[in-house]
PDB file of C-alpha atoms in Angstrom:
ATOM      1  CA  GLY Z   6     192.660 -53.201  71.910  1.00 49.00           C
ATOM      2  CA  ALA Z   7     192.371 -49.490  71.350  1.00 51.00           C
ATOM      3  CA  LYS Z   8     194.031 -48.105  68.227  1.00 58.00           C
ATOM      4  CA  GLY Z   9     196.162 -45.048  68.567  1.00 71.00           C
ATOM      5  CA  PRO Z  10     195.015 -41.767  67.082  1.00 83.00           C
ATOM      6  CA  VAL Z  11     195.656 -41.241  63.341  1.00 85.00           C
ATOM      7  CA  GLU Z  12     195.822 -37.930  61.538  1.00 85.00           C
ATOM      8  CA  LEU Z  13     193.457 -37.836  58.523  1.00 84.00           C
ATOM      9  CA  GLU Z  14     192.731 -35.282  55.804  1.00 84.00           C
ATOM     10  CA  LEU Z  15     189.103 -35.224  54.728  1.00 82.00           C
ATOM     11  CA  SER Z  16     187.137 -33.012  52.387  1.00 83.00           C
ATOM     12  CA  VAL Z  17     184.389 -30.993  54.082  1.00 82.00           C
ATOM     13  CA  GLU Z  18     182.201 -28.915  51.763  1.00 79.00           C
ATOM     14  CA  GLY Z  19     184.962 -28.885  49.181  1.00 83.00           C
ATOM     15  CA  GLN Z  20     187.687 -27.831  51.637  1.00 84.00           C
ATOM     16  CA  ALA Z  21     190.481 -30.010  52.889  1.00 86.00           C
ATOM     17  CA  ARG Z  22     190.498 -30.285  56.736  1.00 88.00           C
ATOM     18  CA  GLN Z  23     192.605 -32.293  59.168  1.00 87.00           C
ATOM     19  CA  PHE Z  24     191.102 -34.674  61.682  1.00 88.00           C
ATOM     20  CA  LEU Z  25     192.378 -36.887  64.476  1.00 86.00           C
ATOM     21  CA  GLY Z  26     190.679 -40.194  64.140  1.00 86.00           C
ATOM     22  CA  GLU Z  27     190.593 -42.893  66.816  1.00 87.00           C
ATOM     23  CA  ILE Z  28     188.782 -46.202  67.156  1.00 85.00           C
ATOM     24  CA  ARG Z  29     188.074 -47.536  70.699  1.00 83.00           C
ATOM     25  CA  PRO Z  30     186.528 -50.830  71.728  1.00 85.00           C
ATOM     26  CA  ILE Z  31     183.384 -50.933  73.901  1.00 85.00           C
ATOM     27  CA  TYR Z  32     182.827 -53.808  76.326  1.00 85.00           C
ATOM     28  CA  ASP Z  33     179.702 -54.929  78.181  1.00 84.00           C
ATOM     29  CA  ARG Z  34     179.507 -55.578  81.910  1.00 83.00           C
ATOM     30  CA  GLN Z  35     180.886 -59.095  81.452  1.00 84.00           C
ATOM     31  CA  GLY Z  36     183.936 -57.686  79.657  1.00 83.00           C
ATOM     32  CA  ARG Z  37     182.844 -58.870  76.231  1.00 87.00           C
ATOM     33  CA  LEU Z  38     183.598 -56.786  73.154  1.00 86.00           C
ATOM     34  CA  PHE Z  39     180.380 -55.839  71.416  1.00 82.00           C
ATOM     35  CA  ALA Z  40     181.124 -52.631  69.467  1.00 85.00           C
ATOM     36  CA  HIS Z  41     183.740 -50.116  68.393  1.00 82.00           C
ATOM     37  CA  ALA Z  42     183.398 -46.363  68.684  1.00 83.00           C
ATOM     38  CA  GLU Z  43     185.024 -44.137  66.052  1.00 83.00           C
ATOM     39  CA  THR Z  44     185.741 -40.528  66.896  1.00 83.00           C
ATOM     40  CA  LEU Z  45     186.897 -37.722  64.616  1.00 85.00           C
ATOM     41  CA  THR Z  46     188.260 -34.525  66.088  1.00 86.00           C
ATOM     42  CA  ASP Z  47     188.707 -31.535  63.782  1.00 87.00           C
ATOM     43  CA  ILE Z  48     192.244 -30.205  64.388  1.00 87.00           C
ATOM     44  CA  THR Z  49     192.478 -28.010  61.292  1.00 86.00           C
ATOM     45  CA  ASP Z  50     192.575 -24.712  63.287  1.00 85.00           C
ATOM     46  CA  ASN Z  51     195.207 -26.122  65.686  1.00 84.00           C
ATOM     47  CA  VAL Z  52     197.378 -27.282  62.813  1.00 83.00           C
ATOM     48  CA  ARG Z  53     197.196 -23.994  60.973  1.00 82.00           C
ATOM     49  CA  LEU Z  54     197.959 -22.122  64.219  1.00 85.00           C
ATOM     50  CA  ALA Z  55     200.983 -24.266  64.789  1.00 80.00           C
ATOM     51  CA  GLU Z  56     202.161 -23.683  61.217  1.00 80.00           C
ATOM     52  CA  ARG Z  57     201.714 -19.881  61.666  1.00 83.00           C
ATOM     53  CA  GLU Z  58     203.658 -20.020  64.970  1.00 79.00           C
ATOM     54  CA  ARG Z  59     206.523 -21.880  63.251  1.00 79.00           C
ATOM     55  CA  GLU Z  60     206.576 -19.369  60.432  1.00 77.00           C
ATOM     56  CA  LEU Z  61     206.569 -16.490  62.907  1.00 76.00           C
ATOM     57  CA  PHE Z  62     209.392 -18.110  64.880  1.00 72.00           C
ATOM     58  CA  HIS Z  63     211.563 -18.483  61.838  1.00 74.00           C
ATOM     59  CA  PHE Z  64     210.711 -14.934  60.677  1.00 71.00           C
ATOM     60  CA  LYS Z  65     211.783 -13.567  64.056  1.00 73.00           C
ATOM     61  CA  ARG Z  66     214.962 -15.601  63.937  1.00 74.00           C
ATOM     62  CA  GLN Z  67     215.763 -14.230  60.466  1.00 75.00           C
ATOM     63  CA  LYS Z  68     215.047 -10.725  61.687  1.00 73.00           C
ATOM     64  CA  ARG Z  69     217.480 -11.160  64.539  1.00 70.00           C
ATOM     65  CA  ARG Z  70     220.183 -12.496  62.170  1.00 68.00           C
ATOM     66  CA  ASN Z  71     219.642  -9.423  59.897  1.00 71.00           C
ATOM     67  CA  GLU Z  72     219.957  -7.124  62.935  1.00 71.00           C
ATOM     68  CA  LEU Z  73     223.226  -8.742  63.898  1.00 70.00           C
ATOM     69  CA  GLN Z  74     224.592  -8.332  60.335  1.00 62.00           C
ATOM     70  CA  THR Z  75     224.086  -4.581  60.675  1.00 58.00           C
ATOM     71  CA  GLU Z  76     225.541  -4.449  64.177  1.00 64.00           C
ATOM     72  CA  MET Z  77     228.600  -6.683  63.709  1.00 65.00           C
ATOM     73  CA  ILE Z  78     231.315  -6.419  61.058  1.00 56.00           C
ATOM     74  CA  GLY Z  79     231.811  -9.468  58.850  1.00 59.00           C
ATOM     75  CA  SER Z  80     230.287 -11.390  56.011  1.00 58.00           C
ATOM     76  CA  GLY Z  81     230.535 -14.753  54.279  1.00 63.00           C
ATOM     77  CA  ARG Z  82     229.579 -18.277  55.414  1.00 72.00           C
ATOM     78  CA  ALA Z  83     231.766 -18.182  58.521  1.00 70.00           C
ATOM     79  CA  MET Z  84     230.034 -15.057  59.834  1.00 74.00           C
ATOM     80  CA  GLU Z  85     226.613 -16.407  58.905  1.00 78.00           C
ATOM     81  CA  GLY Z  86     227.426 -19.376  61.123  1.00 79.00           C
ATOM     82  CA  VAL Z  87     228.425 -16.956  63.946  1.00 81.00           C
ATOM     83  CA  PHE Z  88     225.159 -15.028  63.571  1.00 83.00           C
ATOM     84  CA  GLU Z  89     223.128 -18.247  63.628  1.00 85.00           C
ATOM     85  CA  THR Z  90     224.969 -19.487  66.734  1.00 87.00           C
ATOM     86  CA  ILE Z  91     224.405 -16.153  68.497  1.00 88.00           C
ATOM     87  CA  VAL Z  92     220.662 -16.155  67.759  1.00 88.00           C
ATOM     88  CA  ARG Z  93     220.263 -19.750  68.935  1.00 89.00           C
ATOM     89  CA  CYS Z  94     222.203 -19.035  72.125  1.00 90.00           C
ATOM     90  CA  ALA Z  95     220.019 -15.946  72.769  1.00 89.00           C
ATOM     91  CA  GLU Z  96     216.866 -18.083  72.477  1.00 88.00           C
ATOM     92  CA  VAL Z  97     217.810 -20.162  75.540  1.00 90.00           C
ATOM     93  CA  ASP Z  98     219.004 -19.152  78.978  1.00 93.00           C
ATOM     94  CA  SER Z  99     221.894 -21.617  79.365  1.00 92.00           C
ATOM     95  CA  SER Z 100     225.466 -20.667  80.230  1.00 93.00           C
ATOM     96  CA  VAL Z 101     227.667 -20.090  77.195  1.00 94.00           C
ATOM     97  CA  LEU Z 102     231.435 -20.385  76.606  1.00 93.00           C
ATOM     98  CA  ILE Z 103     232.904 -18.411  73.802  1.00 93.00           C
ATOM     99  CA  THR Z 104     236.315 -19.456  72.548  1.00 90.00           C
ATOM    100  CA  GLY Z 105     238.717 -17.669  70.235  1.00 84.00           C
ATOM    101  CA  GLU Z 106     242.016 -15.844  69.978  1.00 84.00           C
ATOM    102  CA  THR Z 107     242.459 -12.427  71.620  1.00 79.00           C
ATOM    103  CA  GLY Z 108     241.009  -9.705  69.433  1.00 75.00           C
ATOM    104  CA  VAL Z 109     238.358 -11.697  67.584  1.00 76.00           C
ATOM    105  CA  GLY Z 110     235.515  -9.895  69.272  1.00 82.00           C
ATOM    106  CA  LYS Z 111     234.357 -12.343  72.019  1.00 90.00           C
ATOM    107  CA  GLU Z 112     232.844  -9.592  74.085  1.00 91.00           C
ATOM    108  CA  VAL Z 113     231.050  -8.243  71.027  1.00 88.00           C
ATOM    109  CA  ALA Z 114     229.501 -11.731  70.598  1.00 90.00           C
ATOM    110  CA  ALA Z 115     228.584 -11.842  74.240  1.00 93.00           C
ATOM    111  CA  ARG Z 116     226.860  -8.462  74.092  1.00 92.00           C
ATOM    112  CA  ALA Z 117     225.004  -9.599  71.005  1.00 90.00           C
ATOM    113  CA  ILE Z 118     223.788 -12.732  72.809  1.00 92.00           C
ATOM    114  CA  HIS Z 119     222.530 -10.539  75.663  1.00 94.00           C
ATOM    115  CA  GLY Z 120     221.003  -7.994  73.263  1.00 90.00           C
ATOM    116  CA  GLN Z 121     218.980 -10.648  71.412  1.00 89.00           C
ATOM    117  CA  SER Z 122     217.780 -12.397  74.548  1.00 92.00           C
ATOM    118  CA  HIS Z 123     214.818 -11.789  76.825  1.00 93.00           C
ATOM    119  CA  ARG Z 124     217.274 -10.127  79.277  1.00 96.00           C
ATOM    120  CA  LYS Z 125     218.179  -7.381  76.778  1.00 93.00           C
ATOM    121  CA  ASP Z 126     216.657  -4.656  78.929  1.00 95.00           C
ATOM    122  CA  LYS Z 127     218.483  -5.746  82.045  1.00 96.00           C
ATOM    123  CA  PRO Z 128     222.198  -5.136  82.927  1.00 96.00           C
ATOM    124  CA  PHE Z 129     225.136  -6.508  81.014  1.00 97.00           C
ATOM    125  CA  VAL Z 130     228.189  -6.653  83.320  1.00 97.00           C
ATOM    126  CA  ALA Z 131     231.627  -7.536  82.030  1.00 95.00           C
ATOM    127  CA  VAL Z 132     234.592  -8.754  84.187  1.00 95.00           C
ATOM    128  CA  ASN Z 133     238.060  -9.486  82.933  1.00 93.00           C
ATOM    129  CA  CYS Z 134     238.999 -12.416  85.136  1.00 91.00           C
ATOM    130  CA  GLY Z 135     242.569 -12.531  83.918  1.00 87.00           C
ATOM    131  CA  ALA Z 136     243.319  -8.907  84.967  1.00 88.00           C
ATOM    132  CA  LEU Z 137     242.718  -9.393  88.736  1.00 89.00           C
ATOM    133  CA  PRO Z 138     244.503 -11.540  91.384  1.00 87.00           C
ATOM    134  CA  GLU Z 139     242.303 -14.149  92.997  1.00 84.00           C
ATOM    135  CA  ALA Z 140     241.651 -12.260  96.283  1.00 80.00           C
ATOM    136  CA  LEU Z 141     240.460  -9.136  94.385  1.00 89.00           C
ATOM    137  CA  LEU Z 142     238.540 -11.231  91.800  1.00 93.00           C
ATOM    138  CA  GLU Z 143     236.497 -12.923  94.535  1.00 91.00           C
ATOM    139  CA  SER Z 144     235.521  -9.565  95.995  1.00 91.00           C
ATOM    140  CA  GLU Z 145     234.881  -8.162  92.529  1.00 92.00           C
ATOM    141  CA  LEU Z 146     232.521 -10.959  91.608  1.00 94.00           C
ATOM    142  CA  PHE Z 147     230.685 -11.566  94.893  1.00 94.00           C
ATOM    143  CA  GLY Z 148     231.272  -8.348  96.892  1.00 90.00           C
ATOM    144  CA  HIS Z 149     232.484  -8.175 100.470  1.00 88.00           C
ATOM    145  CA  VAL Z 150     231.371  -6.976 103.885  1.00 87.00           C
ATOM    146  CA  ARG Z 151     233.044  -4.311 106.021  1.00 85.00           C
ATOM    147  CA  GLY Z 152     236.058  -5.632 107.803  1.00 79.00           C
ATOM    148  CA  ALA Z 153     236.417  -8.730 105.592  1.00 76.00           C
ATOM    149  CA  PHE Z 154     240.064  -7.828 104.913  1.00 79.00           C
ATOM    150  CA  THR Z 155     242.444  -4.899 105.280  1.00 75.00           C
ATOM    151  CA  GLY Z 156     241.049  -1.978 103.350  1.00 77.00           C
ATOM    152  CA  ALA Z 157     237.456  -3.260 103.390  1.00 76.00           C
ATOM    153  CA  VAL Z 158     236.153  -0.144 105.122  1.00 71.00           C
ATOM    154  CA  LYS Z 159     232.504  -0.603 103.890  1.00 87.00           C
ATOM    155  CA  ASN Z 160     230.242  -3.191 102.294  1.00 89.00           C
ATOM    156  CA  ARG Z 161     230.662  -3.639  98.583  1.00 89.00           C
ATOM    157  CA  THR Z 162     228.250  -4.983  95.986  1.00 91.00           C
ATOM    158  CA  GLY Z 163     229.717  -7.592  93.644  1.00 93.00           C
ATOM    159  CA  ARG Z 164     229.327  -7.908  89.868  1.00 95.00           C
ATOM    160  CA  PHE Z 165     226.946 -10.812  90.224  1.00 96.00           C
ATOM    161  CA  HIS Z 166     224.564  -8.632  92.192  1.00 95.00           C
ATOM    162  CA  LEU Z 167     224.940  -5.788  89.649  1.00 96.00           C
ATOM    163  CA  ALA Z 168     224.039  -8.241  86.854  1.00 96.00           C
ATOM    164  CA  ASP Z 169     220.918  -9.549  88.636  1.00 96.00           C
ATOM    165  CA  ARG Z 170     218.200 -10.409  86.044  1.00 96.00           C
ATOM    166  CA  GLY Z 171     220.717  -9.694  83.324  1.00 96.00           C
ATOM    167  CA  THR Z 172     223.915 -11.154  81.969  1.00 97.00           C
ATOM    168  CA  ILE Z 173     227.426 -11.388  83.396  1.00 97.00           C
ATOM    169  CA  PHE Z 174     230.333 -11.745  80.948  1.00 97.00           C
ATOM    170  CA  LEU Z 175     233.358 -13.461  82.437  1.00 96.00           C
ATOM    171  CA  ASP Z 176     236.292 -12.803  80.071  1.00 94.00           C
ATOM    172  CA  GLU Z 177     239.492 -14.846  80.113  1.00 92.00           C
ATOM    173  CA  ILE Z 178     237.820 -17.524  82.276  1.00 91.00           C
ATOM    174  CA  GLY Z 179     240.720 -19.810  81.547  1.00 87.00           C
ATOM    175  CA  ASP Z 180     243.051 -17.792  83.746  1.00 87.00           C
ATOM    176  CA  ILE Z 181     241.218 -18.361  87.038  1.00 89.00           C
ATOM    177  CA  SER Z 182     242.507 -20.637  89.794  1.00 88.00           C
ATOM    178  CA  PRO Z 183     240.996 -24.089  90.601  1.00 87.00           C
ATOM    179  CA  LYS Z 184     239.570 -22.619  93.820  1.00 89.00           C
ATOM    180  CA  MET Z 185     237.722 -19.906  91.898  1.00 90.00           C
ATOM    181  CA  GLN Z 186     236.606 -22.497  89.335  1.00 89.00           C
ATOM    182  CA  LEU Z 187     234.779 -24.420  92.089  1.00 91.00           C
ATOM    183  CA  GLN Z 188     233.135 -21.266  93.440  1.00 91.00           C
ATOM    184  CA  LEU Z 189     231.918 -20.230  90.006  1.00 92.00           C
ATOM    185  CA  LEU Z 190     230.574 -23.704  89.226  1.00 92.00           C
ATOM    186  CA  ARG Z 191     228.605 -23.631  92.496  1.00 93.00           C
ATOM    187  CA  VAL Z 192     227.193 -20.167  91.631  1.00 94.00           C
ATOM    188  CA  ILE Z 193     226.195 -21.330  88.122  1.00 92.00           C
ATOM    189  CA  GLU Z 194     224.522 -24.403  89.601  1.00 94.00           C
ATOM    190  CA  THR Z 195     222.684 -22.796  92.445  1.00 94.00           C
ATOM    191  CA  MET Z 196     222.711 -18.995  91.646  1.00 94.00           C
ATOM    192  CA  SER Z 197     223.671 -18.377  95.279  1.00 94.00           C
ATOM    193  CA  PHE Z 198     226.878 -17.152  96.956  1.00 93.00           C
ATOM    194  CA  GLU Z 199     228.295 -15.397  99.981  1.00 92.00           C
ATOM    195  CA  ARG Z 200     230.053 -12.064 100.022  1.00 91.00           C
ATOM    196  CA  VAL Z 201     233.689 -12.234 101.187  1.00 90.00           C
ATOM    197  CA  GLY Z 202     233.666 -12.139 104.971  1.00 89.00           C
ATOM    198  CA  SER Z 203     229.928 -13.078 105.188  1.00 89.00           C
ATOM    199  CA  SER Z 204     228.175 -16.373 106.002  1.00 87.00           C
ATOM    200  CA  HIS Z 205     224.847 -15.130 104.668  1.00 90.00           C
ATOM    201  CA  SER Z 206     223.899 -16.728 101.311  1.00 91.00           C
ATOM    202  CA  GLU Z 207     222.472 -14.455  98.650  1.00 92.00           C
ATOM    203  CA  ARG Z 208     220.619 -15.401  95.475  1.00 94.00           C
ATOM    204  CA  VAL Z 209     220.568 -13.811  92.050  1.00 95.00           C
ATOM    205  CA  ASP Z 210     219.108 -14.533  88.649  1.00 96.00           C
ATOM    206  CA  VAL Z 211     221.982 -14.153  86.170  1.00 96.00           C
ATOM    207  CA  ARG Z 212     222.780 -15.562  82.753  1.00 96.00           C
ATOM    208  CA  VAL Z 213     226.539 -16.441  82.574  1.00 96.00           C
ATOM    209  CA  VAL Z 214     228.530 -15.939  79.365  1.00 96.00           C
ATOM    210  CA  ALA Z 215     232.212 -16.720  79.608  1.00 95.00           C
ATOM    211  CA  ALA Z 216     235.090 -16.425  77.187  1.00 94.00           C
ATOM    212  CA  THR Z 217     238.657 -17.788  76.851  1.00 92.00           C
ATOM    213  CA  ASN Z 218     241.516 -17.657  74.359  1.00 88.00           C
ATOM    214  CA  ARG Z 219     242.731 -21.013  75.656  1.00 83.00           C
ATOM    215  CA  ASP Z 220     241.858 -24.399  74.175  1.00 79.00           C
ATOM    216  CA  LEU Z 221     240.457 -25.724  77.437  1.00 79.00           C
ATOM    217  CA  ALA Z 222     239.149 -29.065  75.934  1.00 77.00           C
ATOM    218  CA  LYS Z 223     242.635 -29.795  74.479  1.00 77.00           C
ATOM    219  CA  LYS Z 224     244.285 -29.089  77.790  1.00 71.00           C
ATOM    220  CA  VAL Z 225     241.922 -31.339  79.656  1.00 74.00           C
ATOM    221  CA  ALA Z 226     242.272 -34.063  77.099  1.00 75.00           C
ATOM    222  CA  ALA Z 227     246.072 -33.862  77.361  1.00 73.00           C
ATOM    223  CA  GLY Z 228     245.917 -34.082  81.119  1.00 67.00           C
ATOM    224  CA  ILE Z 229     247.546 -30.613  81.533  1.00 53.00           C
ATOM    225  CA  LYS Z 230     246.285 -28.987  84.728  1.00 52.00           C
ATOM    226  CA  PRO Z 231     248.263 -25.735  85.361  1.00 46.00           C
ATOM    227  CA  PRO Z 232     246.742 -23.265  87.831  1.00 44.00           C
ATOM    228  CA  SER Z 233     245.648 -21.040  84.940  1.00 41.00           C
ATOM    229  CA  SER Z 234     243.735 -23.769  83.107  1.00 37.00           C
ATOM    230  CA  ALA Z 235     239.986 -24.290  83.689  1.00 38.00           C
ATOM    231  CA  ARG Z 236     237.484 -27.063  83.372  1.00 38.00           C
ATOM    232  CA  TRP Z 237     234.135 -25.774  82.134  1.00 38.00           C
ATOM    233  CA  ASN Z 238     231.274 -28.186  81.870  1.00 34.00           C
TER     234      ASN Z 238
END
């Protein structure tokens, strides 16, 4: 049968070059094997380009870490780990949960993730979820239409709309109710929602970074489910 490709290094005019070698069987019309064909494909330029791209990637990552060290206060191995985590989070577009006690700089870390990401030139919108009652939080996040409730005298644009193509930072996410948890999980999954009082679905492109001072994993593992706890998967 055909042998899989093998990488080889051969000397060509005194210079080492990389090749991809492969041996394939050749059959006649009756299906009988009568020869093998060997092919060599010079992949030297591709290999060197890939190496340069890897070097450039690591250089850019180190540059971003250095930038963070000048922007954020802190030093030592623990902070180096924080810088590395921020840079790695910035390289992808996934939702992020930042945990830590009050006052450790969770919003600073969230802004750093945004500032190092491809969304850095787009809005960064912060919302303190623990500072607003559920009814106001829903309107704050998703907006409302005129007449949706008493005092809604005109349409309002929510924070998710304001953060379109950028990042929304949801602080103290552990304080929201189970109902709001479900709404947020749906928005994170589909990037669509309805304003309060509207049945029209609207779409946005938002990167979600959340933070909490609660040990959510410990609460879930212990089976504690008070209204202020949150499951975040």
